[in-house]
mmCIF file of C-alpha atoms and ligand atoms in Angstrom:
data_model
loop_
_atom_site.group_PDB
_atom_site.id
_atom_site.type_symbol
_atom_site.label_atom_id
_atom_site.label_comp_id
_atom_site.label_asym_id
_atom_site.label_seq_id
_atom_site.Cartn_x
_atom_site.Cartn_y
_atom_site.Cartn_z
ATOM 1 C CA MET A 10 10.134 -137.691 218.657
ATOM 2 C CA THR A 11 9.113 -139.277 215.403
ATOM 3 C CA SER A 12 5.363 -139.331 213.990
ATOM 4 C CA GLN A 13 5.512 -143.051 214.810
ATOM 5 C CA THR A 14 6.658 -142.262 218.298
ATOM 6 C CA ILE A 15 3.854 -140.142 219.236
ATOM 7 C CA ILE A 16 1.221 -142.256 217.842
ATOM 8 C CA ASN A 17 1.996 -145.295 219.761
ATOM 9 C CA ASP A 18 2.797 -143.024 222.609
ATOM 10 C CA VAL A 19 -0.479 -141.359 222.730
ATOM 11 C CA PHE A 20 -2.610 -144.992 222.616
ATOM 12 C CA ARG A 21 -0.188 -146.602 224.948
ATOM 13 C CA GLN A 22 -1.152 -144.242 227.901
ATOM 14 C CA LEU A 23 -5.167 -144.339 226.588
ATOM 15 C CA GLU A 24 -5.116 -148.069 226.652
ATOM 16 C CA ASP A 25 -3.176 -147.850 230.292
ATOM 17 C CA HIS A 26 -5.741 -145.128 231.554
ATOM 18 C CA TYR A 27 -9.076 -146.322 229.935
ATOM 19 C CA GLY A 28 -8.728 -150.637 229.674
ATOM 20 C CA TYR A 29 -10.323 -152.113 226.996
ATOM 21 C CA PHE A 30 -14.112 -151.299 226.216
ATOM 22 C CA ASP A 31 -16.272 -152.435 223.185
ATOM 23 C CA TRP A 32 -17.099 -149.016 221.662
ATOM 24 C CA TRP A 33 -19.734 -148.821 218.869
ATOM 25 C CA PRO A 34 -22.857 -149.411 220.376
ATOM 26 C CA SER A 35 -24.403 -152.202 218.069
ATOM 27 C CA ASP A 36 -23.256 -155.608 217.454
ATOM 28 C CA HIS A 37 -25.510 -155.872 213.991
ATOM 29 C CA PRO A 38 -23.797 -154.799 210.949
ATOM 30 C CA PHE A 39 -26.586 -153.520 208.857
ATOM 31 C CA GLU A 40 -27.434 -151.357 211.763
ATOM 32 C CA ILE A 41 -24.117 -150.688 212.335
ATOM 33 C CA MET A 42 -23.814 -149.003 208.765
ATOM 34 C CA VAL A 43 -27.366 -147.535 208.911
ATOM 35 C CA GLY A 44 -25.795 -145.984 211.847
ATOM 36 C CA ALA A 45 -22.630 -145.097 210.151
ATOM 37 C CA ILE A 46 -24.784 -142.627 208.259
ATOM 38 C CA LEU A 47 -27.206 -141.453 210.695
ATOM 39 C CA VAL A 48 -24.606 -140.292 212.828
ATOM 40 C CA GLN A 49 -23.171 -137.814 210.472
ATOM 41 C CA ASN A 50 -23.114 -134.041 212.484
ATOM 42 C CA THR A 51 -25.158 -134.932 215.419
ATOM 43 C CA ASN A 52 -24.190 -137.374 218.599
ATOM 44 C CA TRP A 53 -25.541 -141.004 218.871
ATOM 45 C CA ARG A 54 -28.528 -139.991 221.245
ATOM 46 C CA ASN A 55 -30.232 -138.805 217.765
ATOM 47 C CA VAL A 56 -29.024 -141.606 215.705
ATOM 48 C CA ASP A 57 -30.799 -143.780 218.516
ATOM 49 C CA LYS A 58 -34.134 -141.931 218.587
ATOM 50 C CA ALA A 59 -34.229 -142.235 214.559
ATOM 51 C CA LEU A 60 -33.308 -145.986 214.444
ATOM 52 C CA SER A 61 -35.945 -146.577 217.125
ATOM 53 C CA ASN A 62 -38.612 -145.055 214.071
ATOM 54 C CA LEU A 63 -36.871 -147.941 212.118
ATOM 55 C CA PRO A 64 -38.634 -151.324 211.736
ATOM 56 C CA ALA A 65 -37.085 -153.855 214.336
ATOM 57 C CA PRO A 66 -35.400 -155.956 213.320
ATOM 58 C CA LEU A 67 -33.303 -153.931 211.653
ATOM 59 C CA THR A 68 -32.621 -155.705 207.984
ATOM 60 C CA PRO A 69 -31.952 -154.167 204.340
ATOM 61 C CA GLN A 70 -34.821 -155.880 202.884
ATOM 62 C CA SER A 71 -37.561 -153.787 205.410
ATOM 63 C CA LEU A 72 -35.657 -150.820 204.873
ATOM 64 C CA SER A 73 -35.444 -150.929 201.173
ATOM 65 C CA GLU A 74 -39.361 -151.607 201.553
ATOM 66 C CA ILE A 75 -39.449 -147.749 202.676
ATOM 67 C CA GLU A 76 -40.765 -144.967 200.423
ATOM 68 C CA LEU A 77 -37.932 -142.249 200.569
ATOM 69 C CA ASP A 78 -40.357 -139.185 201.982
ATOM 70 C CA ASP A 79 -41.819 -141.960 204.503
ATOM 71 C CA LEU A 80 -38.238 -142.911 205.263
ATOM 72 C CA ALA A 81 -36.764 -139.243 205.763
ATOM 73 C CA GLN A 82 -39.671 -138.407 208.219
ATOM 74 C CA LEU A 83 -38.549 -141.573 210.311
ATOM 75 C CA ILE A 84 -35.093 -140.558 210.539
ATOM 76 C CA ARG A 85 -36.146 -137.389 211.439
ATOM 77 C CA PRO A 86 -34.638 -136.819 214.860
ATOM 78 C CA SER A 87 -30.980 -137.623 213.530
ATOM 79 C CA GLY A 88 -31.170 -134.163 211.573
ATOM 80 C CA TYR A 89 -30.355 -133.741 207.828
ATOM 81 C CA TYR A 90 -32.889 -136.763 207.556
ATOM 82 C CA ASN A 91 -33.559 -135.787 203.864
ATOM 83 C CA GLN A 92 -30.240 -135.854 202.814
ATOM 84 C CA LYS A 93 -29.784 -138.720 204.921
ATOM 85 C CA ALA A 94 -33.007 -140.947 203.324
ATOM 86 C CA ILE A 95 -31.062 -140.543 200.040
ATOM 87 C CA LYS A 96 -27.606 -141.700 201.215
ATOM 88 C CA LEU A 97 -29.470 -144.429 202.995
ATOM 89 C CA GLN A 98 -31.129 -145.592 199.732
ATOM 90 C CA ALA A 99 -27.624 -145.485 197.927
ATOM 91 C CA LEU A 100 -26.190 -147.407 200.532
ATOM 92 C CA LEU A 101 -29.121 -150.140 199.811
ATOM 93 C CA LYS A 102 -28.583 -150.202 196.076
ATOM 94 C CA TRP A 103 -25.219 -150.516 196.160
ATOM 95 C CA PHE A 104 -25.539 -153.283 199.127
ATOM 96 C CA GLU A 105 -28.484 -155.452 196.859
ATOM 97 C CA ARG A 106 -25.748 -155.833 194.236
ATOM 98 C CA TYR A 107 -24.417 -158.221 196.865
ATOM 99 C CA ASP A 108 -28.254 -159.545 197.796
ATOM 100 C CA TYR A 109 -27.665 -157.966 201.121
ATOM 101 C CA ASP A 110 -25.342 -160.740 202.283
ATOM 102 C CA HIS A 111 -22.147 -159.821 203.875
ATOM 103 C CA SER A 112 -20.322 -162.550 204.098
ATOM 104 C CA ALA A 113 -20.652 -161.534 199.855
ATOM 105 C CA LEU A 114 -18.393 -159.077 201.030
ATOM 106 C CA ALA A 115 -15.717 -161.003 202.992
ATOM 107 C CA PRO A 116 -13.712 -162.098 199.670
ATOM 108 C CA ILE A 117 -13.125 -158.735 198.764
ATOM 109 C CA ASN A 118 -10.170 -156.679 200.325
ATOM 110 C CA MET A 119 -10.296 -153.750 202.295
ATOM 111 C CA VAL A 120 -8.750 -150.984 199.922
ATOM 112 C CA ALA A 121 -11.316 -152.133 196.806
ATOM 113 C CA LEU A 122 -14.147 -152.292 199.317
ATOM 114 C CA ARG A 123 -12.982 -148.707 200.887
ATOM 115 C CA ASN A 124 -13.414 -147.892 197.213
ATOM 116 C CA GLU A 125 -16.665 -149.197 196.649
ATOM 117 C CA LEU A 126 -18.035 -147.721 199.529
ATOM 118 C CA LEU A 127 -16.524 -144.133 198.551
ATOM 119 C CA GLU A 128 -18.390 -144.415 195.309
ATOM 120 C CA ILE A 129 -22.075 -144.333 197.181
ATOM 121 C CA LYS A 130 -23.415 -141.280 197.890
ATOM 122 C CA GLY A 131 -23.003 -139.594 201.241
ATOM 123 C CA VAL A 132 -20.375 -142.186 202.118
ATOM 124 C CA GLY A 133 -16.578 -139.912 202.856
ATOM 125 C CA ASN A 134 -13.754 -140.973 204.466
ATOM 126 C CA GLU A 135 -14.943 -141.249 208.328
ATOM 127 C CA THR A 136 -18.268 -142.890 206.869
ATOM 128 C CA ALA A 137 -16.241 -145.317 205.203
ATOM 129 C CA ASP A 138 -13.584 -146.363 207.820
ATOM 130 C CA VAL A 139 -16.489 -146.511 210.314
ATOM 131 C CA ILE A 140 -18.438 -149.158 208.411
ATOM 132 C CA LEU A 141 -14.912 -151.035 207.342
ATOM 133 C CA THR A 142 -14.037 -151.631 210.911
ATOM 134 C CA TYR A 143 -17.161 -151.730 212.866
ATOM 135 C CA ALA A 144 -19.863 -153.236 210.334
ATOM 136 C CA LEU A 145 -17.493 -155.376 207.829
ATOM 137 C CA ASN A 146 -14.327 -156.911 209.678
ATOM 138 C CA LYS A 147 -11.897 -154.733 207.365
ATOM 139 C CA PRO A 148 -10.376 -152.451 210.187
ATOM 140 C CA SER A 149 -9.559 -149.326 208.658
ATOM 141 C CA PHE A 150 -8.000 -146.301 210.876
ATOM 142 C CA VAL A 151 -10.906 -144.091 211.266
ATOM 143 C CA VAL A 152 -10.126 -140.298 211.461
ATOM 144 C CA ASP A 153 -11.685 -137.737 212.996
ATOM 145 C CA ALA A 154 -12.213 -134.320 214.833
ATOM 146 C CA TYR A 155 -11.028 -135.929 218.496
ATOM 147 C CA ALA A 156 -7.656 -137.532 217.076
ATOM 148 C CA ARG A 157 -7.169 -134.220 215.065
ATOM 149 C CA ARG A 158 -7.590 -132.372 218.042
ATOM 150 C CA ILE A 159 -5.534 -134.769 220.380
ATOM 151 C CA PHE A 160 -3.199 -135.069 218.106
ATOM 152 C CA SER A 161 -2.698 -131.810 217.061
ATOM 153 C CA ARG A 162 -2.532 -130.439 221.007
ATOM 154 C CA TYR A 163 -0.182 -133.470 221.951
ATOM 155 C CA GLY A 164 2.812 -132.118 218.940
ATOM 156 C CA LEU A 165 2.032 -134.323 216.072
ATOM 157 C CA ASN A 166 2.118 -132.878 212.633
ATOM 158 C CA VAL A 167 -1.456 -134.077 211.723
ATOM 159 C CA PRO A 168 -1.171 -134.189 207.979
ATOM 160 C CA LYS A 169 -4.450 -132.139 206.581
ATOM 161 C CA ASN A 170 -5.694 -134.868 204.320
ATOM 162 C CA TYR A 171 -7.829 -137.558 205.808
ATOM 163 C CA ASP A 172 -5.804 -140.245 203.864
ATOM 164 C CA LYS A 173 -2.625 -139.304 204.841
ATOM 165 C CA PHE A 174 -3.286 -139.203 208.740
ATOM 166 C CA ARG A 175 -5.050 -142.108 208.137
ATOM 167 C CA LEU A 176 -2.217 -143.967 205.940
ATOM 168 C CA LEU A 177 0.424 -142.548 208.945
ATOM 169 C CA ALA A 178 -1.554 -144.010 211.556
ATOM 170 C CA ASP A 179 -2.206 -147.115 209.489
ATOM 171 C CA GLY A 180 1.722 -147.607 209.043
ATOM 172 C CA THR A 181 2.384 -147.019 212.561
ATOM 173 C CA LEU A 182 -0.422 -149.107 214.095
ATOM 174 C CA LYS A 183 -0.925 -151.961 211.139
ATOM 175 C CA HIS A 184 0.131 -154.769 213.810
ATOM 176 C CA GLN A 185 -2.713 -153.862 216.112
ATOM 177 C CA SER A 186 -5.386 -153.349 213.544
ATOM 178 C CA ALA A 187 -8.109 -155.720 215.128
ATOM 179 C CA LYS A 188 -8.098 -152.757 217.855
ATOM 180 C CA TYR A 189 -9.297 -150.054 215.696
ATOM 181 C CA GLY A 190 -12.428 -150.010 216.471
ATOM 182 C CA TYR A 191 -11.181 -149.582 220.178
ATOM 183 C CA PHE A 192 -8.751 -147.219 219.301
ATOM 184 C CA HIS A 193 -11.377 -144.653 217.370
ATOM 185 C CA GLY A 194 -13.422 -145.609 221.336
ATOM 186 C CA LEU A 195 -10.363 -143.790 222.772
ATOM 187 C CA MET A 196 -10.302 -140.754 220.833
ATOM 188 C CA VAL A 197 -13.918 -140.522 221.103
ATOM 189 C CA GLU A 198 -13.710 -141.167 225.039
ATOM 190 C CA HIS A 199 -10.855 -139.063 225.778
ATOM 191 C CA GLY A 200 -11.985 -136.272 223.490
ATOM 192 C CA GLN A 201 -15.375 -135.926 225.274
ATOM 193 C CA GLN A 202 -14.118 -136.384 228.987
ATOM 194 C CA PHE A 203 -10.674 -134.336 228.911
ATOM 195 C CA CYS A 204 -9.303 -133.171 225.222
ATOM 196 C CA ASN A 205 -12.929 -131.231 224.423
ATOM 197 C CA LYS A 206 -13.135 -127.501 223.110
ATOM 198 C CA LYS A 207 -11.842 -126.644 226.736
ATOM 199 C CA PRO A 208 -9.203 -128.707 227.269
ATOM 200 C CA LYS A 209 -9.084 -130.332 231.051
ATOM 201 C CA CYS A 210 -5.086 -130.113 230.463
ATOM 202 C CA ASP A 211 -4.802 -130.711 234.820
ATOM 203 C CA GLU A 212 -6.435 -133.925 235.082
ATOM 204 C CA CYS A 213 -5.447 -135.297 232.038
ATOM 205 C CA PRO A 214 -3.767 -138.554 231.480
ATOM 206 C CA LEU A 215 -1.487 -137.390 228.687
ATOM 207 C CA GLY A 216 -0.755 -133.989 230.388
ATOM 208 C CA ALA A 217 2.914 -135.127 231.651
ATOM 209 C CA LYS A 218 4.049 -135.267 227.915
ATOM 210 C CA CYS A 219 1.407 -133.421 225.762
ATOM 211 C CA GLN A 220 2.893 -130.352 223.828
ATOM 212 C CA LYS A 221 -0.808 -128.066 224.920
ATOM 213 C CA LEU A 222 -0.096 -126.585 221.900
ATOM 214 C CA GLU A 223 -2.791 -124.296 220.437
ATOM 215 C CA VAL A 224 -5.160 -125.820 217.502
HETATM 216 S S1 LIG B 9 -3.458 -132.424 228.093
HETATM 217 FE FE1 LIG B 9 -4.551 -130.979 227.579
HETATM 218 S S2 LIG B 9 -4.132 -130.793 225.196
HETATM 219 FE FE2 LIG B 9 -2.957 -132.658 225.922
HETATM 220 S S3 LIG B 9 -4.720 -134.239 225.545
HETATM 221 FE FE3 LIG B 9 -4.880 -133.969 227.773
HETATM 222 S S4 LIG B 9 -6.544 -132.370 227.558
HETATM 223 FE FE4 LIG B 9 -5.594 -132.354 225.555
#
């Protein structure tokens, strides 16, 4: 089986099993950008607690008025709060170049915007792809630990390099790029429900075709 066949097969089976759902738990683009940084190395429950400490409605302007030390204390529930406060301020500094206006980002193509995001302190590949996909409507396939684990166990020769895996998935699914947010949600959902550290292969909807490799 080719890599492309495996990737298509997995997503087709997961779509059949889970049906469609909206995954990222916010519709507000700026809150998604902030959430993408806060969720690094933690779960969404802790992000929610941190977000609830921030001004509402959450805007770049209101966030930029908070001093660094105060910001760190407010986002403390998300962990690594001192580093994350610095990262949020770096994100704001970048966004200020566009007058905090999402529509100013619309004319920039995905690759150029991705490169800009990667230059921001604390924004790595996964965070950049989450921001592009969920906040900026410029889908870029999100590679995370769940995707690595599911596909490796299934039998795909998963490239170690982030970009190689992203481009492999992107080359296979490009015509469905509008569904990248959903696909990332499927990976998280499936990784949590079945393919977690102790996989529940007997009940798994991918069980019939998965090679169940040790990873
Ligand atoms: S069959 Fe097992 S190893 Fe394969 S995807 Fe399902 S839970 Fe993971």
